Coordinates of C-alpha atoms in Angstrom, one line a residue:
Chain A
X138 CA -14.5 40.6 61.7
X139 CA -11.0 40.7 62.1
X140 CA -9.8 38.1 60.0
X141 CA -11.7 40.3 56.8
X142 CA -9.0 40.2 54.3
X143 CA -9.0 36.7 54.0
X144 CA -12.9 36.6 52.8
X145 CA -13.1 34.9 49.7
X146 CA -14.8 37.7 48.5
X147 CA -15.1 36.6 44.9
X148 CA -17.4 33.7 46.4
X149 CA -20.3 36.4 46.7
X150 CA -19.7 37.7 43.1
X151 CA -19.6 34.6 40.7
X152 CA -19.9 37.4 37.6
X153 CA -16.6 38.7 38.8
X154 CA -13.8 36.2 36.9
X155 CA -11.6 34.9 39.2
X156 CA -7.8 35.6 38.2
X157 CA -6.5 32.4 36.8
X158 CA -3.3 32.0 35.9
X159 CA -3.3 31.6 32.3
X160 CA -4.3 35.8 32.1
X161 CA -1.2 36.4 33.7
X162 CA 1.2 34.4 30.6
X163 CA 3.3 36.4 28.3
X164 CA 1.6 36.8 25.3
X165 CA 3.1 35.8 22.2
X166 CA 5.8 33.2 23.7
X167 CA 6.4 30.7 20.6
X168 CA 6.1 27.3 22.1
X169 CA 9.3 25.3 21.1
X170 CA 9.6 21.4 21.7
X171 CA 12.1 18.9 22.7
X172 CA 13.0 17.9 19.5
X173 CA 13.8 21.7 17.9
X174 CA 16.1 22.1 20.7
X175 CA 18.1 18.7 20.7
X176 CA 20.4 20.4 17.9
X177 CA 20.9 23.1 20.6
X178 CA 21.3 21.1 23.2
X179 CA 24.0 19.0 21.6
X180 CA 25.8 22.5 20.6
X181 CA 25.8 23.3 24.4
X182 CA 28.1 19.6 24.9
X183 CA 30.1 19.8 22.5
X184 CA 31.0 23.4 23.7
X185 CA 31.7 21.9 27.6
X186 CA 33.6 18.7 26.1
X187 CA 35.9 21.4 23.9
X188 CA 36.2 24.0 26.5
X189 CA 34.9 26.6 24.3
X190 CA 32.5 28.1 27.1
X191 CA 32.2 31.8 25.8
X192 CA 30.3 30.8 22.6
X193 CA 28.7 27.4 25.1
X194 CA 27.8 30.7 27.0
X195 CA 26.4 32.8 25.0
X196 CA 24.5 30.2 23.0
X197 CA 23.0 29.3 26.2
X198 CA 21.5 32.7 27.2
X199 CA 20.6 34.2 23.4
X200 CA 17.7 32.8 22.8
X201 CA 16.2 30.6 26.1
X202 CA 13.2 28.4 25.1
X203 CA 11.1 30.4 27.1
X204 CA 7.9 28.8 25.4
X205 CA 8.3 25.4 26.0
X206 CA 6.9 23.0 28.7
X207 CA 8.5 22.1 31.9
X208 CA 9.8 18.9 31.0
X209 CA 12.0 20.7 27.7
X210 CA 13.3 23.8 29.7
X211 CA 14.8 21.2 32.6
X212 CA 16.6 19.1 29.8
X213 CA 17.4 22.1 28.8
X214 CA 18.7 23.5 32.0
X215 CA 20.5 20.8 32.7
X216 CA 22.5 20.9 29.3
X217 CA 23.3 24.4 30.6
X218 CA 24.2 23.3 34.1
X219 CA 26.9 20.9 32.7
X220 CA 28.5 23.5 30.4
X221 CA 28.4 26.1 33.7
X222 CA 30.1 23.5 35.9
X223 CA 32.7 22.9 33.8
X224 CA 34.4 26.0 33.9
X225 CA 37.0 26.4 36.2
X226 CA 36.5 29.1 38.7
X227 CA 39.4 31.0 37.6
X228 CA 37.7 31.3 34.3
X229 CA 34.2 32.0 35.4
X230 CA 34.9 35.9 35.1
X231 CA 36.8 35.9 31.5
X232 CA 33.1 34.6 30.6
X233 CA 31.1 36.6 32.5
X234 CA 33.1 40.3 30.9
X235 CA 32.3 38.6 27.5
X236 CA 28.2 38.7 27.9
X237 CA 26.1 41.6 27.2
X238 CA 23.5 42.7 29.5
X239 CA 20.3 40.4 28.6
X240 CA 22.9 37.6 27.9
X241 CA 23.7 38.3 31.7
X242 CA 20.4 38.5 32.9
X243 CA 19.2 34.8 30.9
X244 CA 22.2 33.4 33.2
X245 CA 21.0 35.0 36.6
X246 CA 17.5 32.7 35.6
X247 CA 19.4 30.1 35.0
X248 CA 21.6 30.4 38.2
X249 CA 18.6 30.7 40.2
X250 CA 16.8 28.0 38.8
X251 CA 19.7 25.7 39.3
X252 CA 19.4 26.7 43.2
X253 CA 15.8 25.8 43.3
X254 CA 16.9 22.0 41.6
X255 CA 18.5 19.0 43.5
X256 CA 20.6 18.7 40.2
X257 CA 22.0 22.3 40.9
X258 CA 22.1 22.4 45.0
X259 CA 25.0 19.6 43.9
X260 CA 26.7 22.4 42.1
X261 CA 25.9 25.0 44.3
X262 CA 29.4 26.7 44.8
X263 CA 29.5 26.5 41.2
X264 CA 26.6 28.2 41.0
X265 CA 27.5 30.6 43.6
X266 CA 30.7 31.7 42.0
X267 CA 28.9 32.8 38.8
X268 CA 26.3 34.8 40.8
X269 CA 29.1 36.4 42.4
X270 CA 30.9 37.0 39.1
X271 CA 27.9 38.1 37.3
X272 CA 26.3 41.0 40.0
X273 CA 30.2 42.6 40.6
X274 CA 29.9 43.3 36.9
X275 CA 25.9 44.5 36.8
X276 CA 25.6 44.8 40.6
X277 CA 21.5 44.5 40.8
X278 CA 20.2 44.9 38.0
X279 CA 20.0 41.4 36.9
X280 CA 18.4 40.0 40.0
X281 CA 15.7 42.6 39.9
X282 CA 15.1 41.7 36.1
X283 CA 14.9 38.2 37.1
X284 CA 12.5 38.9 40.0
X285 CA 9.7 41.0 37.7
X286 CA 10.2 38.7 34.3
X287 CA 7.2 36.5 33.7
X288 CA 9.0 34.5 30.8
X289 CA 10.8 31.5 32.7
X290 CA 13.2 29.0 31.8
Chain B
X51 CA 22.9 70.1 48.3
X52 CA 21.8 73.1 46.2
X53 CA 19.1 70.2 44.7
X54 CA 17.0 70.8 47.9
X55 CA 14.6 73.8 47.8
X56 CA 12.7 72.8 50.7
X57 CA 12.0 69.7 52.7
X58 CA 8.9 68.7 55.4
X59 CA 8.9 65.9 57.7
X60 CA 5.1 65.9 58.3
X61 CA 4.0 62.5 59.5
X62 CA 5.0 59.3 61.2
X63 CA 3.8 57.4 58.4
X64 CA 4.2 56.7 54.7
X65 CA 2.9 58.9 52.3
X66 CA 1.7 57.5 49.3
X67 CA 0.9 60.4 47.6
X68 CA 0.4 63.4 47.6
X69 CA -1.1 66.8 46.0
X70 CA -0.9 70.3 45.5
X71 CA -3.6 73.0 44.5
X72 CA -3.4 74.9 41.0
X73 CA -2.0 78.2 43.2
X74 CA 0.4 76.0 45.4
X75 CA -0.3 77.0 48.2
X76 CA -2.4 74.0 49.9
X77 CA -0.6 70.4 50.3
X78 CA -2.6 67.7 50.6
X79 CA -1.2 64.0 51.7
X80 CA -2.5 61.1 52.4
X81 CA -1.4 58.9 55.8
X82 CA -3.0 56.1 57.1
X83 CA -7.0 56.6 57.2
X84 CA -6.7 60.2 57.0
X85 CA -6.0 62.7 54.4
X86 CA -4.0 65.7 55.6
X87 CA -4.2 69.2 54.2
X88 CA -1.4 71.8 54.6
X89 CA -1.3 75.5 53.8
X90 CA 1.8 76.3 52.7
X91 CA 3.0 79.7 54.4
X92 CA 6.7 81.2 54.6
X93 CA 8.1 77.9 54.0
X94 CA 6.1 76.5 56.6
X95 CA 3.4 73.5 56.5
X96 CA 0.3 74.5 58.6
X97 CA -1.9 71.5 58.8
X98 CA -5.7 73.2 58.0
X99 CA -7.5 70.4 57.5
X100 CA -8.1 67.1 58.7
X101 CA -10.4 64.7 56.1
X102 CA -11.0 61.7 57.9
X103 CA -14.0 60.2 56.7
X104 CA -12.1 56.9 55.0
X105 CA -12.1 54.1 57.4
X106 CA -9.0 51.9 55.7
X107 CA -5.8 53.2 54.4
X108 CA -6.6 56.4 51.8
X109 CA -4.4 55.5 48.6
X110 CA -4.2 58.7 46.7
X111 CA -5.4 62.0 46.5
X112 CA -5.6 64.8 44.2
X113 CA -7.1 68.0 43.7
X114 CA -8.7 69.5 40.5
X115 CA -8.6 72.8 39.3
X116 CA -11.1 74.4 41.0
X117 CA -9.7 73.1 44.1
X118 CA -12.0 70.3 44.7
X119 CA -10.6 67.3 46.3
X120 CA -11.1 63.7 45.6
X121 CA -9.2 60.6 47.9
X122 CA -9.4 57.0 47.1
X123 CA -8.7 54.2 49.7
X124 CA -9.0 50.7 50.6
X125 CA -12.4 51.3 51.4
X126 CA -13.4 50.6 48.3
X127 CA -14.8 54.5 47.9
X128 CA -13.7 57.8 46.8
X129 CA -14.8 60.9 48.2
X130 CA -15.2 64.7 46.4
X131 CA -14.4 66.9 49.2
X132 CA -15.7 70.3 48.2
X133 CA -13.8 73.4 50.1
X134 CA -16.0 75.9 51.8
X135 CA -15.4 79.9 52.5
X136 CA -14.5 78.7 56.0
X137 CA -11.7 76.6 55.2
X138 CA -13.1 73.2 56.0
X139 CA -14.5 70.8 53.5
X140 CA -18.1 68.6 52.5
X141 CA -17.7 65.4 52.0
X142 CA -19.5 63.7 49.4
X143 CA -19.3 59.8 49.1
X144 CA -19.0 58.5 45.4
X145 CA -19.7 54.6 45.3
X146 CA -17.3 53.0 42.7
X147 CA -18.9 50.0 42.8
X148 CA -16.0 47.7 43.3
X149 CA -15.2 44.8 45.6
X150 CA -11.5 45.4 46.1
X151 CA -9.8 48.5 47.2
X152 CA -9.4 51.6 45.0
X153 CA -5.7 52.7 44.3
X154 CA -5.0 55.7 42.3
X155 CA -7.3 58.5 41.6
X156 CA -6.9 61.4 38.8
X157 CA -8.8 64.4 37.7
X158 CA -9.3 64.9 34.5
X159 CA -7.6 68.6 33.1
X160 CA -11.3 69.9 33.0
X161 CA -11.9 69.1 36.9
X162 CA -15.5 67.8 35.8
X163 CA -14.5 63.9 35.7
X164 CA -12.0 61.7 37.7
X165 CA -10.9 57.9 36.7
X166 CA -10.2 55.5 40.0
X167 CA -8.2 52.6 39.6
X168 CA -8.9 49.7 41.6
X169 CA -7.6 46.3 42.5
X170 CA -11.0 44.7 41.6
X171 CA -9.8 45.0 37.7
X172 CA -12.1 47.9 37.0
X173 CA -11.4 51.5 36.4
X174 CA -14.5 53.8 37.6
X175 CA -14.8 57.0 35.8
X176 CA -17.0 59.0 37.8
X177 CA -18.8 62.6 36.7
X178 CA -21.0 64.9 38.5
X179 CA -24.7 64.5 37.0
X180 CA -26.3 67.6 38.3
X181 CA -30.2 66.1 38.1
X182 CA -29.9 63.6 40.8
X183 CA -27.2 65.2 42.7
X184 CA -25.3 62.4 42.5
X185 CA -21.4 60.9 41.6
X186 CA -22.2 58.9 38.9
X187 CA -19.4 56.2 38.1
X188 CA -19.1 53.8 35.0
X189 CA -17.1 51.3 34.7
X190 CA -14.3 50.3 32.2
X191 CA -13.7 46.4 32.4
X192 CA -11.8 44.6 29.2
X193 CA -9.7 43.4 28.9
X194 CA -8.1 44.4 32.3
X195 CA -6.8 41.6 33.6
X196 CA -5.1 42.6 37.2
X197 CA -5.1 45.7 39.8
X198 CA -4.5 49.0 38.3
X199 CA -1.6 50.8 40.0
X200 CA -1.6 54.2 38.0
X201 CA -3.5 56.3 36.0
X202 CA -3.0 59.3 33.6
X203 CA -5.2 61.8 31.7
X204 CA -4.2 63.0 28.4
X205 CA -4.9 66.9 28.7
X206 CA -7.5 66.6 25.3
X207 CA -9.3 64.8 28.5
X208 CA -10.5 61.8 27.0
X209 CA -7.5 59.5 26.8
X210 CA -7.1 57.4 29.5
X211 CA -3.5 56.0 30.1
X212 CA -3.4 53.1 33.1
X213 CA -0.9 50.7 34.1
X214 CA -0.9 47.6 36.6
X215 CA 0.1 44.5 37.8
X216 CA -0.9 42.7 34.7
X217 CA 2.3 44.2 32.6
X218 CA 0.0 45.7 30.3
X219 CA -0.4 49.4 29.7
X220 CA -3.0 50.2 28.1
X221 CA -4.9 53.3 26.7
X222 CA -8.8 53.5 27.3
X223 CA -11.5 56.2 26.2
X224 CA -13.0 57.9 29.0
X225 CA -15.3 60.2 26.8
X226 CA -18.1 60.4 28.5
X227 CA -21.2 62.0 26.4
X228 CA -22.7 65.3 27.8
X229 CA -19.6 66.6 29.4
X230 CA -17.1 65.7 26.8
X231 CA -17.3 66.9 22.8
X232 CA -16.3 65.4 19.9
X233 CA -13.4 68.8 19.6
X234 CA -11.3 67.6 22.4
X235 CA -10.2 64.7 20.2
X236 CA -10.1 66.2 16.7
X237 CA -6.6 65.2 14.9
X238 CA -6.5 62.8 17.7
X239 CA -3.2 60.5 16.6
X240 CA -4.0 57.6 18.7
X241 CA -7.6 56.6 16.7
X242 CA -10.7 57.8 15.1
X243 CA -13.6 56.9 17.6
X244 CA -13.6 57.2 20.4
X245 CA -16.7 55.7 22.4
X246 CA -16.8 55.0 26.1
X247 CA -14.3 52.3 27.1
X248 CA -13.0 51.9 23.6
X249 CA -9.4 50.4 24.1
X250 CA -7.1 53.2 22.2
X251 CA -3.9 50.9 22.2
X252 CA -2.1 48.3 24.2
X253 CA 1.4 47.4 25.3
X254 CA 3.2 44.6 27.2
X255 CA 5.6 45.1 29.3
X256 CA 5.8 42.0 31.3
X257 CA 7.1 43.7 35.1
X258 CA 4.1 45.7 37.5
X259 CA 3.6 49.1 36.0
X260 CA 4.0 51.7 39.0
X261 CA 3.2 54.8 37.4
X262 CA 2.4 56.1 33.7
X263 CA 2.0 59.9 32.8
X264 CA 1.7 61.8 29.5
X265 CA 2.9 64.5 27.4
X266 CA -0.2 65.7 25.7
X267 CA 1.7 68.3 23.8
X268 CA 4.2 65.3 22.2
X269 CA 1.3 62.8 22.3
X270 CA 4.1 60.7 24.1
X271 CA 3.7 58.4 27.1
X272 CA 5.6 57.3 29.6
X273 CA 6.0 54.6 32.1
X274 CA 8.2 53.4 35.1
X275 CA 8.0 49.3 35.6
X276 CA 9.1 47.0 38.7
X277 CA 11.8 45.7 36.2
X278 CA 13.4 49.3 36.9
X279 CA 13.1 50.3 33.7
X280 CA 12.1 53.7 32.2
X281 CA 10.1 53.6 28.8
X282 CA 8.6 56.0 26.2
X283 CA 6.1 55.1 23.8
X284 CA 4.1 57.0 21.1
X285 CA 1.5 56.3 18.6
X286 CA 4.1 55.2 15.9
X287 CA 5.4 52.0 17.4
X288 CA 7.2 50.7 20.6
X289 CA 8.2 51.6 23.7
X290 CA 11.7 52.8 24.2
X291 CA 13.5 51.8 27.3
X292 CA 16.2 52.6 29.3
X293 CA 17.2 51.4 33.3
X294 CA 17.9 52.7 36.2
X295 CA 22.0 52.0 36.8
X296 CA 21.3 51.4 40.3
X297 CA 19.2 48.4 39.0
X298 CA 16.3 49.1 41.5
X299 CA 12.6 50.0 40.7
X300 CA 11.2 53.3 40.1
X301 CA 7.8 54.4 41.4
X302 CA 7.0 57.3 40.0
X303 CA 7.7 59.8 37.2
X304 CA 7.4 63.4 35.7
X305 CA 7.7 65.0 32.6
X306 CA 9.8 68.2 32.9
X307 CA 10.0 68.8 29.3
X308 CA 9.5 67.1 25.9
X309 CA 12.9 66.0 26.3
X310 CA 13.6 65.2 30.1
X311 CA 11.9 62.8 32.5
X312 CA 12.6 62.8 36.0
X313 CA 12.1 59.6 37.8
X314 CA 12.2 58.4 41.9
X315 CA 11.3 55.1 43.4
X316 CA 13.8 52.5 45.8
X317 CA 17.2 54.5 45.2
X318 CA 15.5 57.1 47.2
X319 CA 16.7 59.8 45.3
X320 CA 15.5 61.2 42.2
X321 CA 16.8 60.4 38.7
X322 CA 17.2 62.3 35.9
X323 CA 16.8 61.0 32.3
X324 CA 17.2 62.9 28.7
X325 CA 16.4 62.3 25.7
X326 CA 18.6 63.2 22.8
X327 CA 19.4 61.5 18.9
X328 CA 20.3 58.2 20.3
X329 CA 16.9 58.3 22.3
X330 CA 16.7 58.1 26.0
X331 CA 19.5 58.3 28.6
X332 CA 20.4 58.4 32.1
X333 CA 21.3 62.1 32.8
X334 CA 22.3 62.7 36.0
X335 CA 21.1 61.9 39.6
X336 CA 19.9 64.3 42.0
X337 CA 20.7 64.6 46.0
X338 CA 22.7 61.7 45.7
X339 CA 24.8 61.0 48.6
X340 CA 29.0 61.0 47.9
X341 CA 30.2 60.0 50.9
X342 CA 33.6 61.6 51.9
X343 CA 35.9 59.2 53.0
X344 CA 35.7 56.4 50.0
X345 CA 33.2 54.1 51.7
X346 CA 35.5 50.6 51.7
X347 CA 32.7 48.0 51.3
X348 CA 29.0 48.5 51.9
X349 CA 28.8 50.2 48.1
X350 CA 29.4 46.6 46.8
X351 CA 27.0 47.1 43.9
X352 CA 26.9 51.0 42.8
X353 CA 30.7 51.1 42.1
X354 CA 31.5 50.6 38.9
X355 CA 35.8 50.5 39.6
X356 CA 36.5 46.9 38.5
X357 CA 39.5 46.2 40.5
X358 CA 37.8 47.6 43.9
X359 CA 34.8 45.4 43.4
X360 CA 37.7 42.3 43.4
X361 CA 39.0 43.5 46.6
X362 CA 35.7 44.1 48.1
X363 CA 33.3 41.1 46.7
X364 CA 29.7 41.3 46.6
X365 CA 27.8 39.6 49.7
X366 CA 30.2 40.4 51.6
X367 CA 29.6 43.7 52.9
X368 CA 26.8 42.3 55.2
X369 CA 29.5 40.1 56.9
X370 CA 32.0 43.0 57.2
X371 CA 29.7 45.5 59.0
X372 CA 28.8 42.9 61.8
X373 CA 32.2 41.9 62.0
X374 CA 33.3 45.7 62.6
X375 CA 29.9 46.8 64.3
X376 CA 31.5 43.7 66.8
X377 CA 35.4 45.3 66.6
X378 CA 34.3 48.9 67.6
X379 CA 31.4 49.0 68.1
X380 CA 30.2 51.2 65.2
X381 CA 30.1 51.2 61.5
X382 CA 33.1 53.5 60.2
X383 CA 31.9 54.1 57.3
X384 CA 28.6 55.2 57.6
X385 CA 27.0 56.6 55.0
X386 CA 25.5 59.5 54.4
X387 CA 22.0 59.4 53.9
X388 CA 19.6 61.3 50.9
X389 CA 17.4 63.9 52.0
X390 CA 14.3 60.7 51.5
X391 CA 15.4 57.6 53.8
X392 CA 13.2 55.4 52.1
X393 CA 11.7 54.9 48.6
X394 CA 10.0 57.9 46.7
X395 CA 6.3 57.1 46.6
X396 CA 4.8 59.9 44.1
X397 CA 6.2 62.8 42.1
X398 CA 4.4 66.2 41.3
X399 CA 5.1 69.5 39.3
X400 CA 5.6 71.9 41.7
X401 CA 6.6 74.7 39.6
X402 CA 6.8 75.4 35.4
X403 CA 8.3 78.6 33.5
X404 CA 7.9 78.1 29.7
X405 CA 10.5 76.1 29.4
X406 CA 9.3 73.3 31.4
X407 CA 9.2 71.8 34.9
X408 CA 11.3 73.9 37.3
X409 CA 11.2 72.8 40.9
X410 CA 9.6 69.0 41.5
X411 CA 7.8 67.8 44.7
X412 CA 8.2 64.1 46.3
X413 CA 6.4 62.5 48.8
X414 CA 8.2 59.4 50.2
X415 CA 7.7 56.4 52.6
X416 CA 9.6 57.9 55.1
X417 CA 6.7 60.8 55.8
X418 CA 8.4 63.5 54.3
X419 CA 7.4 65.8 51.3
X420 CA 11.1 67.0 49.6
X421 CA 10.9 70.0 47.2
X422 CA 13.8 69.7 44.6
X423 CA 15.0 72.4 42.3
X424 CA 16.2 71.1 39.0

């Protein structure tokens, strides 16, 4: 019986409650939908058409729509990844000195998730750059708040 | 360092925690299947004992006032070891009654009970019952919804503080009828009733909890959580927080005084935090190394001088110590190491005056026990 951590051993013990994933969700998330974040959205492009990317920023990573479906957080995301991208890299630390700490840490979620996304491997220097910016100020801290956080965007 | 009063490499192996007897003179450590015990003589470790009855990895240990020992392990039992005059030990097997390993194990102040925390969601709370001559263990179930990775007794012996991979901490009632009384818990803050499982109070934290102890005399509790955070809570309202500047995870903590936590996990070295008008904050670090010559890249993240971090980016550093490791053939700046070469697995008071918590012991993954004055 070498192989004796992979028994199923919950099989033998149908009283036991199998772990599903719903006991591991954040309690008390408010679900949010599409249409009470279009306003916010819309903020976030006017911000990148203006230029004004502190406050596009900062809106961005205040409040994060952590209780809404998957299909919400990537329009969403992507809102976010356009504002992002249009900063020139040259400005990308002006807005990073700007953002407090859990401001910082909503953008390391974001910057991750737009690695995981065709839509942000595009951008992925982008992308990059802002990591880069964002752990010279906070070093690890972010990345390790990122990693234990169960509320996703 | 002056912080070190004494430091033994005993074993090859992690040590994942670690225990010393009420007179400190016996160490007892756990490593691999085994659980090792050392008497402590002239600043030397003398291994006396050898318990070796666990036949997967041994979790925890401890040791109860009367000098009883109890070890947990993957197993999925504990076992009382009770010392004889000859300096060996009985084992007696306790069956927790759980399909997944056990993980933490605590006596209660008394040294009649001990809780076990387990991956199987359960924590067993196990008692002596003198008629059948027997470790009798109950179980507390709801609403636990992942493994337990710490456990604390209040001293009134009755509150049970735990902690786990669900985020939650959460406070149980471990009064168990017959050995406990209804005194231990008068003026109780935390509730009024207190029946055998009862759930006291509950937090969310979101991260793993790695370790949780009290401070029966300020009815305060504290945690460490994989988010490398430190927090405080008390019966009035919510946790207080404050993080490690290194931004890595603690693993383990200790009240020195009301006012003081010390705290040691992946930075390798121990932390001290303090707790003053503005609440809690980082105090100072202990056997931290300060390299001589300023190190001129691998410290990428722990500087905080702006204009060096330009010159030296982030990510970097990785890339610059192959290319010079390739150059000459060694890394110039090499830095010093911490007395612990690897994360801090379990903290433990090794010696009070009145005024608190004077010398602290550590047990770490790199096999060593570290004794540090404070």
């Amino acid at each position: 019986m070498s192989d004796w951590r992979r028994i199923d051993i919950d099989a033998f013990d149908p009283e036991s409650g199998r772990l599903t994933k719903e006991d591991l969700q954040p309690p008390a998330v408010k679900p949010i939908t599409l249409q009470e974040l279009q306003p916010r959205i819309a903020q976030l492009r006017s911000c990148a058409t203006s230029g004004d990317f502190v406050r596009g920023v900062k809106l961005a990573t205040i409040d994060p729509p952590y209780g809404s479906d998957n299909d919400t957080k990537l329009q969403y995301f992507l809102a976010v990844l356009e504002l992002l991208t249009q900063v020139r890299q040259a400005d990308i630390a002006g807005v990073v000195q700007q953002l407090d700490q859990s401001q910082q840490e909503v953008l390391i979620k974001y910057l991750y998730k737009g690695m995981s996304l065709a839509e942000g491997q595009k951008q992925g220097g982008v992308l990059l750059s802002w990591f880069e910016k964002v752990t010279q100020k906070s070093g690890v801290n972010p990345i390790s708040r990122f990693l234990s956080d169960r509320r996703t965007i | 360092m002056s912080s070190i009063s004494a430091k033994f490499k005993l074993v090859k192996a992690p040590i994942y925690s670690h225990c010393f007897n009420n007179e400190r003179n016996l160490l007892a450590i756990t490593c691999e299947n085994n659980c090792y015990v050392y008497k402590l003589n002239n600043g030397q470790a003398i291994l006396a004992a050898t318990l070796a009855d666990h036949d997967k990895t041994v979790t925890a240990v401890d040791i109860s006032v009367h000098g009883r020992i109890v070890t947990c392990s993957q197993d999925r039992n504990a076992i009382v070891w009770e010392p004889l005059s000859d300096g060996s030990y009985k084992p007696t097997l306790v069956l927790l009654r759980i399909n997944r390993a056990a993980t933490c194990v605590k006596w209660a102040a008394n040294g009649y009970k001990f809780a076990v925390g387990s991956s199987a969601r359960i924590i067993s709370v196990c008692y002596y019952e003198q008629d059948n001559d027997w470790w009798v263990s109950k179980h507390i179930k709801k609403p636990i919804k992942s493994t337990i990775n710490t456990l604390s007794w209040h001293e009134n012996g009755v509150l049970l503080a735990c902690g786990g991979t669900d985020g939650y901490i959460r406070i149980f009632s471990g009064f168990v009828k017959g050995l406990d009384s209804k005194e231990q818990v008068a003026g109780c803050p935390w509730g009024d009733k207190f029946p055998f499982g009862a759930l006291v109070g509950e937090w969310y934290h979101g991260a793993w909890i790695h370790d949780v102890k009290w401070r029966s005399q300020a009815e305060k509790l504290a945690y460490v959580a994989h988010d490398s955070s430190l927090n405080v809570l008390d019966y009035r309202g919510q946790p207080k927080r404050v993080d490690n500047i290194d931004g890595l995870p603690f693993k383990a903590l200790i009240w020195i005084d009301d006012h003081t936590i010390l705290c040691g996990g992946y930075s390798c070295h121990p932390v001290l935090f303090t707790e003053d008008n503005s609440g809690w904050k980082f105090a100072r670090n202990l056997d931290k190394t300060t390299s001589t010559e300023k190190p001129t890249s691998f410290t990428g993240v722990s500087g905080n001088d702006q204009e060096e971090e330009e010159e030296h980016s982030f990510g970097m550093s990785a890339l610059k110590k192959f290319k010079e490791l390739d150059l000459k053939g060694k890394i110039s700046a090499q830095q010093e190491r911490s007395t612990h070469e690897n994360a801090i697995t379990c903290l433990f008071p090794f010696s009070e005056t009145s005024r608190g918590v004077s010398q602290v012991s550590s047990s770490g993954l790199d096999g060593k026990i570290v004794i540090f004055n404070l």
